[in-house]
Short mmCIF file of C-alpha atoms in Angstrom, two decimals:
data_model
loop_
_atom_site.label_atom_id
_atom_site.label_comp_id
_atom_site.label_asym_id
_atom_site.label_seq_id
_atom_site.Cartn_x
_atom_site.Cartn_y
_atom_site.Cartn_z
CA MET A 12 0.00 0.00 0.00
CA THR A 13 1.50 3.33 -1.06
CA PRO A 14 -0.24 6.45 0.17
CA GLU A 15 0.30 9.49 -1.95
CA ILE A 16 -0.70 13.07 -1.50
CA ASP A 17 -1.91 15.03 -4.50
CA THR A 18 -3.29 18.27 -3.13
CA PRO A 19 -3.30 19.76 0.36
CA PRO A 20 -6.33 18.48 2.29
CA ALA A 21 -9.23 20.81 2.91
CA PRO A 22 -9.16 22.10 6.48
CA THR A 23 -12.51 20.82 7.72
CA PRO A 24 -14.34 18.50 5.31
CA ALA A 25 -17.85 17.67 6.41
CA ILE A 26 -18.03 14.59 4.19
CA SER A 27 -15.49 12.04 3.00
CA VAL A 28 -16.32 10.38 -0.32
CA VAL A 29 -14.73 6.93 -0.68
CA ILE A 30 -14.41 5.41 -4.16
CA PRO A 31 -12.84 1.98 -4.74
CA SER A 32 -11.67 1.54 -8.32
CA HIS A 33 -10.18 -1.18 -10.49
CA ASN A 34 -8.85 -0.37 -13.96
CA ARG A 35 -11.54 2.18 -14.82
CA GLU A 36 -9.45 5.25 -15.51
CA ASP A 37 -11.93 6.93 -17.85
CA LEU A 38 -15.00 6.27 -15.74
CA LEU A 39 -13.21 7.30 -12.56
CA ALA A 40 -12.26 10.59 -14.22
CA GLN A 41 -15.92 11.18 -15.14
CA VAL A 42 -17.02 10.47 -11.57
CA LEU A 43 -14.49 12.99 -10.23
CA ASP A 44 -15.51 15.53 -12.89
CA LYS A 45 -19.11 15.33 -11.68
CA LEU A 46 -18.07 15.55 -8.05
CA ALA A 47 -16.29 18.77 -8.98
CA GLN A 48 -19.62 20.15 -10.25
CA GLN A 49 -21.74 19.62 -7.15
CA ARG A 50 -24.39 22.15 -6.16
CA SER A 51 -23.30 25.39 -4.53
CA ASP A 52 -24.99 24.43 -1.24
CA THR A 53 -22.95 21.22 -0.96
CA PRO A 54 -21.00 20.99 2.30
CA PRO A 55 -17.20 20.87 1.91
CA PHE A 56 -16.01 17.35 1.16
CA GLU A 57 -12.90 15.38 0.39
CA VAL A 58 -12.46 12.39 -1.90
CA VAL A 59 -10.41 9.29 -1.14
CA VAL A 60 -9.88 6.92 -4.07
CA VAL A 61 -8.67 3.37 -3.48
CA LEU A 62 -6.90 2.06 -6.57
CA ASP A 63 -7.29 -1.67 -6.12
CA GLY A 64 -4.96 -3.63 -8.37
CA CYS A 65 -5.03 -0.97 -11.09
CA ARG A 66 -2.73 -1.57 -14.03
CA ASP A 67 -4.05 1.26 -16.20
CA GLY A 68 -3.28 4.96 -16.08
CA SER A 69 -5.44 5.76 -13.05
CA PRO A 70 -2.55 6.91 -10.80
CA GLN A 71 -1.25 9.27 -13.49
CA MET A 72 -4.76 10.58 -14.17
CA LEU A 73 -5.28 11.32 -10.48
CA ALA A 74 -1.88 13.00 -10.18
CA ALA A 75 -2.70 15.35 -13.05
CA ARG A 76 -6.04 16.52 -11.65
CA SER A 77 -6.86 19.84 -10.05
CA ASP A 78 -10.21 19.70 -8.28
CA PRO A 79 -12.12 21.99 -5.93
CA PHE A 80 -11.96 19.32 -3.24
CA ALA A 81 -9.10 17.59 -1.47
CA LEU A 82 -8.23 14.42 -3.38
CA ARG A 83 -6.12 11.61 -2.00
CA TRP A 84 -5.61 8.06 -3.13
CA ILE A 85 -4.02 4.88 -1.97
CA GLU A 86 -3.09 1.75 -3.87
CA MET A 87 -4.01 -1.81 -2.91
CA PRO A 88 -2.88 -5.08 -4.54
CA GLY A 89 -6.33 -6.20 -5.81
CA VAL A 90 -8.03 -7.17 -2.56
CA GLY A 91 -11.62 -6.57 -3.66
CA PRO A 92 -14.11 -3.80 -2.88
CA SER A 93 -14.75 -4.83 0.72
CA MET A 94 -11.18 -4.41 1.97
CA ALA A 95 -10.69 -1.47 -0.39
CA ARG A 96 -13.55 0.45 1.24
CA ASN A 97 -12.31 -0.39 4.73
CA SER A 98 -8.85 0.89 3.80
CA GLY A 99 -10.32 4.00 2.20
CA VAL A 100 -12.24 4.86 5.36
CA ARG A 101 -9.03 4.71 7.38
CA GLU A 102 -7.68 7.52 5.17
CA THR A 103 -10.69 9.80 5.66
CA ARG A 104 -11.12 12.67 8.09
CA ALA A 105 -14.78 13.71 7.98
CA GLU A 106 -17.53 12.54 10.31
CA LEU A 107 -19.85 11.62 7.46
CA LEU A 108 -18.80 8.84 5.05
CA LEU A 109 -20.19 8.58 1.53
CA PHE A 110 -19.46 5.53 -0.64
CA ILE A 111 -19.76 5.71 -4.42
CA ASP A 112 -18.81 3.07 -6.96
CA ASP A 113 -16.42 4.03 -9.73
CA ASP A 114 -19.10 3.38 -12.36
CA VAL A 115 -21.75 5.60 -10.73
CA ILE A 116 -21.80 9.09 -12.24
CA PRO A 117 -23.15 11.50 -9.59
CA THR A 118 -25.74 14.13 -10.39
CA ASP A 119 -24.96 17.59 -9.05
CA ALA A 120 -27.26 17.03 -6.04
CA LEU A 121 -25.87 13.71 -4.85
CA VAL A 122 -23.52 14.86 -2.09
CA ALA A 123 -25.79 17.64 -0.79
CA GLU A 124 -28.81 15.32 -0.69
CA HIS A 125 -26.93 12.76 1.37
CA ALA A 126 -25.97 15.51 3.82
CA ALA A 127 -29.56 16.75 3.94
CA ALA A 128 -30.89 13.24 4.60
CA HIS A 129 -28.56 12.88 7.58
CA ALA A 130 -29.68 16.25 8.91
CA ARG A 131 -33.30 15.01 8.77
CA SER A 132 -32.53 11.50 10.06
CA PRO A 133 -29.49 11.50 12.35
CA GLY A 134 -27.94 8.09 12.85
CA ALA A 135 -29.50 6.54 9.74
CA ALA A 136 -27.92 4.63 6.88
CA VAL A 137 -28.83 6.67 3.80
CA ILE A 138 -29.28 4.86 0.48
CA GLY A 139 -29.15 6.80 -2.77
CA PRO A 140 -30.45 5.43 -6.09
CA TYR A 141 -28.15 4.56 -8.96
CA PRO A 142 -30.32 3.13 -11.71
CA PRO A 143 -28.79 2.27 -15.09
CA GLU A 144 -28.13 5.26 -17.33
CA PRO A 145 -30.79 5.19 -20.07
CA VAL A 146 -28.83 3.88 -23.03
CA ALA A 147 -30.51 2.10 -25.93
CA TYR A 148 -29.64 -1.60 -26.01
CA GLY A 149 -31.77 -4.43 -27.28
CA ASP A 150 -30.05 -7.57 -26.03
CA ARG A 151 -31.83 -9.69 -23.47
CA PHE A 152 -29.08 -9.56 -20.86
CA ARG A 153 -29.01 -5.77 -20.79
CA LEU A 154 -32.80 -5.52 -20.62
CA ASN A 155 -32.99 -7.96 -17.70
CA VAL A 156 -30.27 -6.15 -15.76
CA ARG A 157 -31.95 -2.80 -16.32
CA ARG A 158 -35.33 -4.17 -15.28
CA TRP A 159 -33.90 -5.51 -12.00
CA TRP A 160 -32.16 -2.28 -11.00
CA THR A 161 -35.11 -0.10 -11.95
CA ALA A 162 -37.62 -2.24 -10.05
CA HIS A 163 -35.35 -2.31 -7.02
CA PHE A 164 -35.17 1.46 -6.68
CA GLU A 165 -38.86 1.89 -7.49
CA ALA A 166 -39.64 -0.43 -4.58
CA LEU A 167 -37.41 1.54 -2.21
CA ALA A 168 -39.19 4.76 -3.20
CA LYS A 169 -42.57 3.54 -1.94
CA PRO A 170 -43.55 5.16 1.38
CA SER A 171 -44.64 1.78 2.74
CA VAL A 172 -41.36 -0.01 1.98
CA ARG A 173 -40.19 -2.42 4.66
CA PHE A 174 -36.42 -2.32 4.45
CA THR A 175 -34.36 -5.48 4.71
CA TYR A 176 -30.63 -6.07 4.87
CA ARG A 177 -30.72 -6.72 1.10
CA ASP A 178 -31.61 -3.09 0.42
CA LEU A 179 -28.24 -1.84 1.60
CA LEU A 180 -25.99 -1.34 -1.44
CA THR A 181 -22.60 0.34 -1.17
CA GLY A 182 -22.68 1.85 -4.65
CA ASN A 183 -24.34 5.00 -3.26
CA LEU A 184 -24.49 4.87 0.52
CA SER A 185 -23.67 7.14 3.44
CA MET A 186 -23.46 6.86 7.21
CA THR A 187 -21.60 8.50 10.03
CA ARG A 188 -18.10 7.41 10.96
CA ALA A 189 -19.36 6.64 14.49
CA LEU A 190 -21.88 4.18 13.09
CA TRP A 191 -19.32 2.63 10.73
CA ASP A 192 -16.94 2.11 13.65
CA ALA A 193 -19.70 0.78 15.91
CA VAL A 194 -20.56 -2.05 13.49
CA GLY A 195 -16.94 -2.66 12.46
CA GLY A 196 -17.15 -1.68 8.79
CA LEU A 197 -17.28 -4.33 6.09
CA ASP A 198 -16.39 -7.95 6.81
CA PRO A 199 -13.36 -8.71 4.58
CA GLN A 200 -14.28 -12.38 4.15
CA PHE A 201 -17.04 -11.14 1.82
CA ALA A 202 -14.37 -9.88 -0.51
CA ARG A 203 -16.20 -9.56 -3.83
CA ALA A 204 -19.94 -10.06 -3.24
CA ARG A 205 -22.62 -9.57 -0.59
CA GLU A 206 -20.35 -7.41 1.57
CA ASP A 207 -23.06 -4.76 1.53
CA TRP A 208 -25.85 -7.20 2.47
CA GLU A 209 -23.78 -8.53 5.35
CA LEU A 210 -23.20 -4.99 6.59
CA GLY A 211 -26.91 -4.32 6.15
CA LEU A 212 -27.77 -7.23 8.44
CA ARG A 213 -25.49 -5.97 11.21
CA LEU A 214 -27.00 -2.49 10.85
CA MET A 215 -30.46 -4.01 11.17
CA GLU A 216 -29.35 -5.87 14.30
CA HIS A 217 -28.13 -2.54 15.70
CA LYS A 218 -31.62 -1.14 14.98
CA VAL A 219 -30.23 1.43 12.56
CA PRO A 220 -32.97 3.00 10.41
CA PHE A 221 -32.54 2.85 6.65
CA VAL A 222 -33.49 5.99 4.74
CA TYR A 223 -33.94 6.25 0.98
CA ALA A 224 -32.87 9.58 -0.52
CA PRO A 225 -34.28 9.66 -4.07
CA LYS A 226 -32.64 12.97 -5.00
CA ALA A 227 -29.17 11.66 -4.11
CA LEU A 228 -29.10 10.24 -7.61
CA GLY A 229 -26.23 8.72 -9.54
CA TRP A 230 -26.33 7.04 -12.93
CA HIS A 231 -24.99 3.50 -13.03
CA GLN A 232 -22.86 2.90 -16.10
CA GLU A 233 -23.61 -0.80 -16.04
CA HIS A 234 -23.69 -0.93 -19.84
CA LEU A 235 -19.94 -0.28 -19.72
CA THR A 236 -18.99 -2.42 -16.72
CA SER A 237 -21.19 -5.50 -16.76
CA SER A 238 -21.65 -8.30 -19.27
CA GLN A 239 -23.02 -11.80 -19.44
CA ALA A 240 -19.55 -13.15 -18.66
CA SER A 241 -19.19 -10.90 -15.62
CA ALA A 242 -22.67 -11.98 -14.50
CA PHE A 243 -21.53 -15.61 -14.42
CA ARG A 244 -18.42 -14.68 -12.44
CA ARG A 245 -20.62 -12.64 -10.14
CA ALA A 246 -22.99 -15.59 -9.63
CA LYS A 247 -20.11 -17.74 -8.45
CA GLU A 248 -18.95 -15.07 -6.01
CA GLU A 249 -22.53 -14.69 -4.74
CA GLY A 250 -22.72 -18.45 -4.17
CA ARG A 251 -19.54 -18.29 -2.11
CA SER A 252 -20.72 -15.32 -0.12
CA ASP A 253 -24.19 -16.75 0.52
CA ALA A 254 -22.55 -19.87 1.91
CA LEU A 255 -20.37 -17.72 4.17
CA MET A 256 -23.46 -15.75 5.21
CA ALA A 257 -25.22 -18.99 6.12
CA ILE A 258 -22.29 -19.91 8.35
CA LYS A 259 -21.96 -16.50 10.00
CA HIS A 260 -25.70 -15.80 10.27
CA PRO A 261 -27.49 -19.16 10.48
CA GLN A 262 -30.84 -17.46 11.07
CA LEU A 263 -30.76 -16.47 7.39
CA ALA A 264 -29.72 -19.85 5.98
CA ALA A 265 -33.21 -21.05 5.14
CA GLY A 266 -33.78 -18.00 2.97
CA PHE A 267 -30.80 -18.52 0.68
CA SER A 268 -30.91 -20.22 -2.68
CA VAL A 269 -27.99 -22.53 -1.82
CA PRO A 270 -29.78 -24.99 0.47
CA ARG A 271 -33.05 -24.79 -1.49
CA GLN A 272 -31.42 -25.64 -4.79
CA LEU A 273 -29.15 -28.41 -3.57
CA ARG A 274 -31.61 -30.17 -1.25
CA LYS A 275 -34.11 -30.87 -4.00
CA ARG A 276 -35.19 -34.48 -4.39
CA GLY A 277 -34.99 -36.57 -7.51
CA LEU A 278 -32.38 -38.21 -9.69
CA GLY A 279 -31.27 -34.96 -11.32
CA ALA A 280 -30.66 -33.24 -8.00
CA SER A 281 -28.79 -36.29 -6.67
CA LEU A 282 -26.51 -36.33 -9.71
CA ARG A 283 -25.92 -32.62 -9.35
CA ARG A 284 -24.87 -33.01 -5.71
CA ALA A 285 -22.55 -35.88 -6.62
CA LEU A 286 -20.93 -34.18 -9.61
CA LEU A 287 -20.71 -30.53 -8.65
CA PRO A 288 -17.75 -30.91 -6.26
CA LYS A 289 -15.75 -32.51 -9.10
CA MET A 290 -16.59 -30.05 -11.86
CA GLY A 291 -14.23 -27.23 -10.94
CA PRO A 292 -12.16 -27.55 -14.15
CA LEU A 293 -15.30 -26.76 -16.17
CA ASP A 294 -15.94 -23.42 -14.48
CA GLY A 295 -13.65 -21.45 -16.75
CA VAL A 296 -14.98 -23.16 -19.87
CA ILE A 297 -18.60 -22.42 -18.96
CA MET A 298 -17.88 -18.81 -18.10
CA ARG A 299 -15.99 -18.34 -21.37
CA LEU A 300 -18.29 -20.18 -23.76
CA GLY A 301 -21.62 -19.68 -21.99
CA PRO A 302 -22.13 -16.07 -23.16
CA LYS A 303 -21.35 -17.03 -26.75
CA LEU A 304 -23.82 -19.88 -26.62
CA LEU A 305 -26.50 -17.56 -25.23
CA ASP A 306 -25.82 -15.04 -28.00
CA LEU A 307 -26.22 -17.79 -30.58
CA VAL A 308 -29.54 -18.93 -29.12
CA GLU A 309 -30.80 -15.34 -28.94
CA TRP A 310 -29.71 -14.71 -32.53
CA GLY A 311 -31.80 -17.73 -33.51
CA GLY A 312 -34.87 -16.14 -31.94
CA LEU A 313 -35.23 -18.89 -29.31
CA SER A 314 -36.03 -16.62 -26.38
CA GLY A 315 -37.55 -19.35 -24.24
CA MET A 316 -34.55 -21.61 -24.69
CA ARG A 317 -32.24 -18.70 -23.91
CA LEU A 318 -34.09 -18.00 -20.68
CA ARG A 319 -33.84 -21.62 -19.53
CA LEU A 320 -30.21 -21.99 -20.56
CA ASN A 321 -29.20 -18.78 -18.85
CA GLY A 322 -30.93 -19.98 -15.68
CA GLN A 323 -29.09 -23.30 -15.78
CA LEU A 324 -25.68 -21.72 -16.35
CA THR A 325 -26.23 -19.10 -13.66
CA ARG A 326 -27.32 -21.76 -11.15
CA TYR A 327 -24.28 -23.85 -12.02
CA CYS A 328 -21.92 -20.93 -11.32
CA TYR A 329 -23.77 -20.03 -8.13
CA GLN A 330 -23.75 -23.59 -6.81
CA ARG A 331 -20.10 -24.08 -7.70
CA GLY A 332 -19.24 -21.01 -5.61
CA ALA A 333 -21.29 -22.27 -2.68
CA ILE A 334 -19.94 -25.78 -2.78
CA GLU A 335 -16.36 -24.53 -2.73
CA VAL A 336 -17.14 -23.13 0.73
CA LEU A 337 -19.50 -25.78 2.08
CA GLY A 338 -18.25 -28.99 0.52
CA ARG A 339 -20.32 -32.02 1.48
CA LYS A 340 -22.04 -30.07 4.27
CA ILE A 341 -24.17 -28.39 1.65
CA THR A 342 -27.26 -30.49 2.33
CA GLN A 343 -27.22 -29.68 6.06
CA PHE A 344 -27.67 -25.95 5.64
CA GLY A 345 -31.02 -24.45 6.37
CA THR A 346 -32.38 -27.63 7.94
CA GLY A 347 -31.94 -26.73 11.62
CA ASP A 348 -33.15 -23.94 13.84
CA ASP A 349 -29.75 -22.49 14.75
CA GLY A 350 -29.98 -18.82 15.47
CA ILE A 351 -33.74 -18.62 14.95
CA VAL A 352 -35.38 -16.44 17.59
CA LEU A 353 -39.12 -16.74 18.02
CA PRO A 354 -40.64 -13.34 17.34
CA SER A 355 -42.72 -11.24 19.64
CA VAL A 356 -46.22 -11.05 18.17
CA LEU A 357 -48.43 -7.98 18.54
CA GLU A 358 -52.19 -8.39 18.34
CA ILE A 359 -54.08 -5.43 16.89
CA ASP A 360 -57.75 -5.00 16.03
CA ILE A 361 -58.35 -2.44 13.30
CA ALA A 362 -62.06 -2.26 14.21
CA GLU A 363 -60.88 -0.07 17.09
CA GLY A 364 -59.54 2.42 14.55
CA LEU A 365 -56.68 2.49 12.07
CA GLU A 366 -55.02 5.41 13.84
CA GLN A 367 -54.92 3.54 17.13
CA ALA A 368 -53.49 0.48 15.41
CA GLU A 369 -50.80 2.58 13.71
CA GLU A 370 -49.90 4.24 17.00
CA ARG A 371 -49.37 0.84 18.61
CA LEU A 372 -47.22 -0.33 15.70
CA ALA A 373 -45.08 2.81 15.87
CA ALA A 374 -44.68 2.55 19.62
CA MET A 375 -43.96 -1.18 19.89
CA ARG A 376 -42.19 -1.93 16.56
CA PRO A 377 -43.01 -5.67 16.65
CA SER A 378 -41.31 -8.25 14.49
CA ALA A 379 -44.66 -9.97 13.75
CA VAL A 380 -48.30 -8.86 13.92
CA ARG A 381 -51.69 -10.55 13.91
CA ILE A 382 -54.36 -8.25 12.49
CA HIS A 383 -57.98 -8.71 13.56
CA PHE A 384 -61.22 -7.01 12.65
CA ALA A 385 -63.83 -7.18 15.44
CA GLY A 386 -62.12 -10.26 16.83
CA VAL A 387 -61.74 -12.07 13.49
CA GLU A 388 -58.16 -12.63 12.36
CA ILE A 389 -57.80 -11.31 8.83
CA ALA A 390 -54.06 -11.11 8.19
CA THR A 391 -50.57 -11.61 9.54
CA LEU A 392 -47.50 -9.43 9.20
CA PRO A 393 -44.86 -12.12 9.33
CA HIS A 394 -41.49 -12.23 11.01
CA SER A 395 -38.66 -11.98 8.46
CA PRO A 396 -35.03 -12.36 9.60
CA GLY A 397 -33.00 -9.35 8.54
CA ALA A 398 -35.98 -7.05 8.02
CA GLU A 399 -36.81 -3.92 9.97
CA PRO A 400 -39.58 -4.22 12.59
CA TRP A 401 -43.09 -3.41 11.47
CA ASN A 402 -44.08 0.24 11.69
CA ALA A 403 -47.18 2.39 11.25
CA ARG A 404 -46.45 3.16 7.60
CA HIS A 405 -46.71 -0.50 6.65
CA LEU A 406 -50.30 -1.09 7.79
CA ARG A 407 -52.45 0.75 5.25
CA ALA A 408 -50.39 -0.52 2.33
CA LEU A 409 -51.00 -4.06 3.53
CA LEU A 410 -54.74 -3.47 3.83
CA MET A 411 -54.79 -2.18 0.24
CA ARG A 412 -53.42 -5.45 -1.16
CA PRO A 413 -56.08 -6.99 -3.41
CA GLY A 414 -56.25 -10.31 -1.59
CA LEU A 415 -56.80 -8.73 1.81
CA ALA A 416 -59.12 -6.06 0.40
CA ARG A 417 -61.33 -8.80 -1.09
CA LYS A 418 -61.35 -10.50 2.32
CA LEU A 419 -62.04 -7.34 4.31
CA ALA A 420 -64.67 -5.79 2.03
CA PRO A 421 -67.53 -8.26 2.86
CA ILE A 422 -66.86 -7.83 6.59
CA LEU A 423 -67.03 -4.04 6.33
CA ALA A 424 -70.07 -4.17 4.05
CA ALA A 425 -72.00 -6.42 6.43
CA ARG A 426 -71.09 -4.17 9.34
CA HIS A 427 -72.15 -0.92 7.68
CA PHE A 428 -74.97 -1.96 5.29
CA GLY A 429 -76.37 -5.04 6.99
CA GLY A 430 -76.79 -8.56 5.67
CA GLY A 431 -74.46 -11.48 6.14
CA GLU A 432 -70.83 -11.69 5.13
CA GLY A 433 -71.70 -14.64 2.92
CA ASP A 434 -74.15 -12.47 0.95
CA TRP A 435 -71.49 -9.82 0.32
CA LYS A 436 -68.90 -12.40 -0.65
CA ARG A 437 -71.10 -13.33 -3.60
CA VAL A 438 -70.88 -9.82 -5.07
CA GLU A 439 -69.10 -10.40 -8.39
CA ALA A 440 -67.40 -7.01 -8.37
CA LEU A 441 -65.21 -8.22 -5.49
CA GLY A 442 -63.28 -10.24 -8.01
CA MET A 443 -62.32 -7.07 -9.85
CA ILE A 444 -60.41 -5.59 -6.90
CA GLY A 445 -56.79 -5.34 -7.93
CA VAL A 446 -57.47 -6.08 -11.62
CA SER A 447 -55.71 -3.37 -13.61
CA ASP A 448 -56.18 -4.83 -17.08
CA PHE A 449 -57.99 -2.23 -19.20
CA VAL A 450 -60.02 -4.69 -21.26
CA ALA A 451 -61.18 -6.58 -18.18
CA GLN A 452 -62.24 -3.34 -16.51
CA LEU A 453 -64.05 -2.25 -19.69
CA HIS A 454 -66.04 -5.50 -19.86
CA GLU A 455 -66.92 -5.28 -16.17
CA GLY A 456 -68.11 -1.68 -16.57
CA HIS A 457 -70.21 -2.66 -19.58
CA ARG A 458 -71.67 -5.63 -17.73
CA GLN A 459 -72.66 -3.47 -14.75
CA TRP A 460 -74.17 -0.84 -17.06
CA ARG A 461 -76.33 -3.47 -18.77
CA ARG A 462 -77.39 -4.89 -15.43
CA SER A 463 -78.45 -1.44 -14.19
CA PHE A 464 -80.84 -1.20 -17.16
CA GLY A 465 -82.11 -4.74 -16.73
CA ASN A 466 -80.54 -6.07 -19.94
#
């Protein structure tokens, strides 16, 4: 590790921006250019870049820069983003830490919006969005990646979101140094995948609130930094890290794909369990030739076959990563009750008033809830390991779900208009709750119109 000083540090930075980077000289320069163009109300900040195994011109590019913020960098021998971020934090001086990936181009509001979110929510972990930059591509891989990222951030933007440890992503994340130190930073054994999820779980266990800051926007240049081949490599790393997560946090094991996939019954699953430990030499071949095979299938217009083949190859890579960690113990994971803590269950009756029920949820923050209406149980808010406790903002969104609305509507109708619940359950319009299809709604409207005129 060779620390170097480029420009004199700013006297009192309020924020330290940490950017790990690996052989992305041009993108890193664009990220720094945008950081130099932050809004005028942005608090003073410094930038610490961790060049992790860089063999391109990144050091020379950094040395030649002149920015309106203090810029420092260190070099690491290719240890992965987890250790790189930990090392970067040790070089920072501000009380607020902001992590940005080297392929996330900040908008001019990103840094100021993180600072504003911490002013509104002291002690929180603040998550900023970094959806894919809108670039026209037509291949299936790119479309699927874009769909996942977009849906993820749309879900976080909903007021009723229930955050889980999986929502914490270090590509655009901030927290105080005190909080970082309290949880011990990133666990270096998760060197190249899931290091953010693992940190998210420990933050949840410390009862740290997660806050989504939609205006702290960066644009993910995934079209330049990800590919089908990198997705296969990533799947293997995720398999390894999920196995390590299952060892370190056994209460999560049942929720991972590793035990579910490899405990399946049947001849095919048995063969897979027997052969997977011996197939290591094929990993490189599959990762090299798999993308070409998928391109060929897509070129032939066989979209269904491509989908199935991609799923098989991704599962192979994922399982190979997991089995390298777990070996023959793979079938034992997720079968016991190690680390499972029975939740405290809150009973609420919404017939006593939604406001009262929300007040109880906000005050008690239970991990599981039974919801009643006039003594009749109508729903359950389940316990989920690694998720934040239930809060007031979750209740009304749950009651608006079509399945529960169809269940609750006859009870409310009988209470307010008379008649039996069974009579109201036979109302055909109940089946249209939650149906958003235009044609279906049109036919239902027409049918009701005809009925009103006796036709």
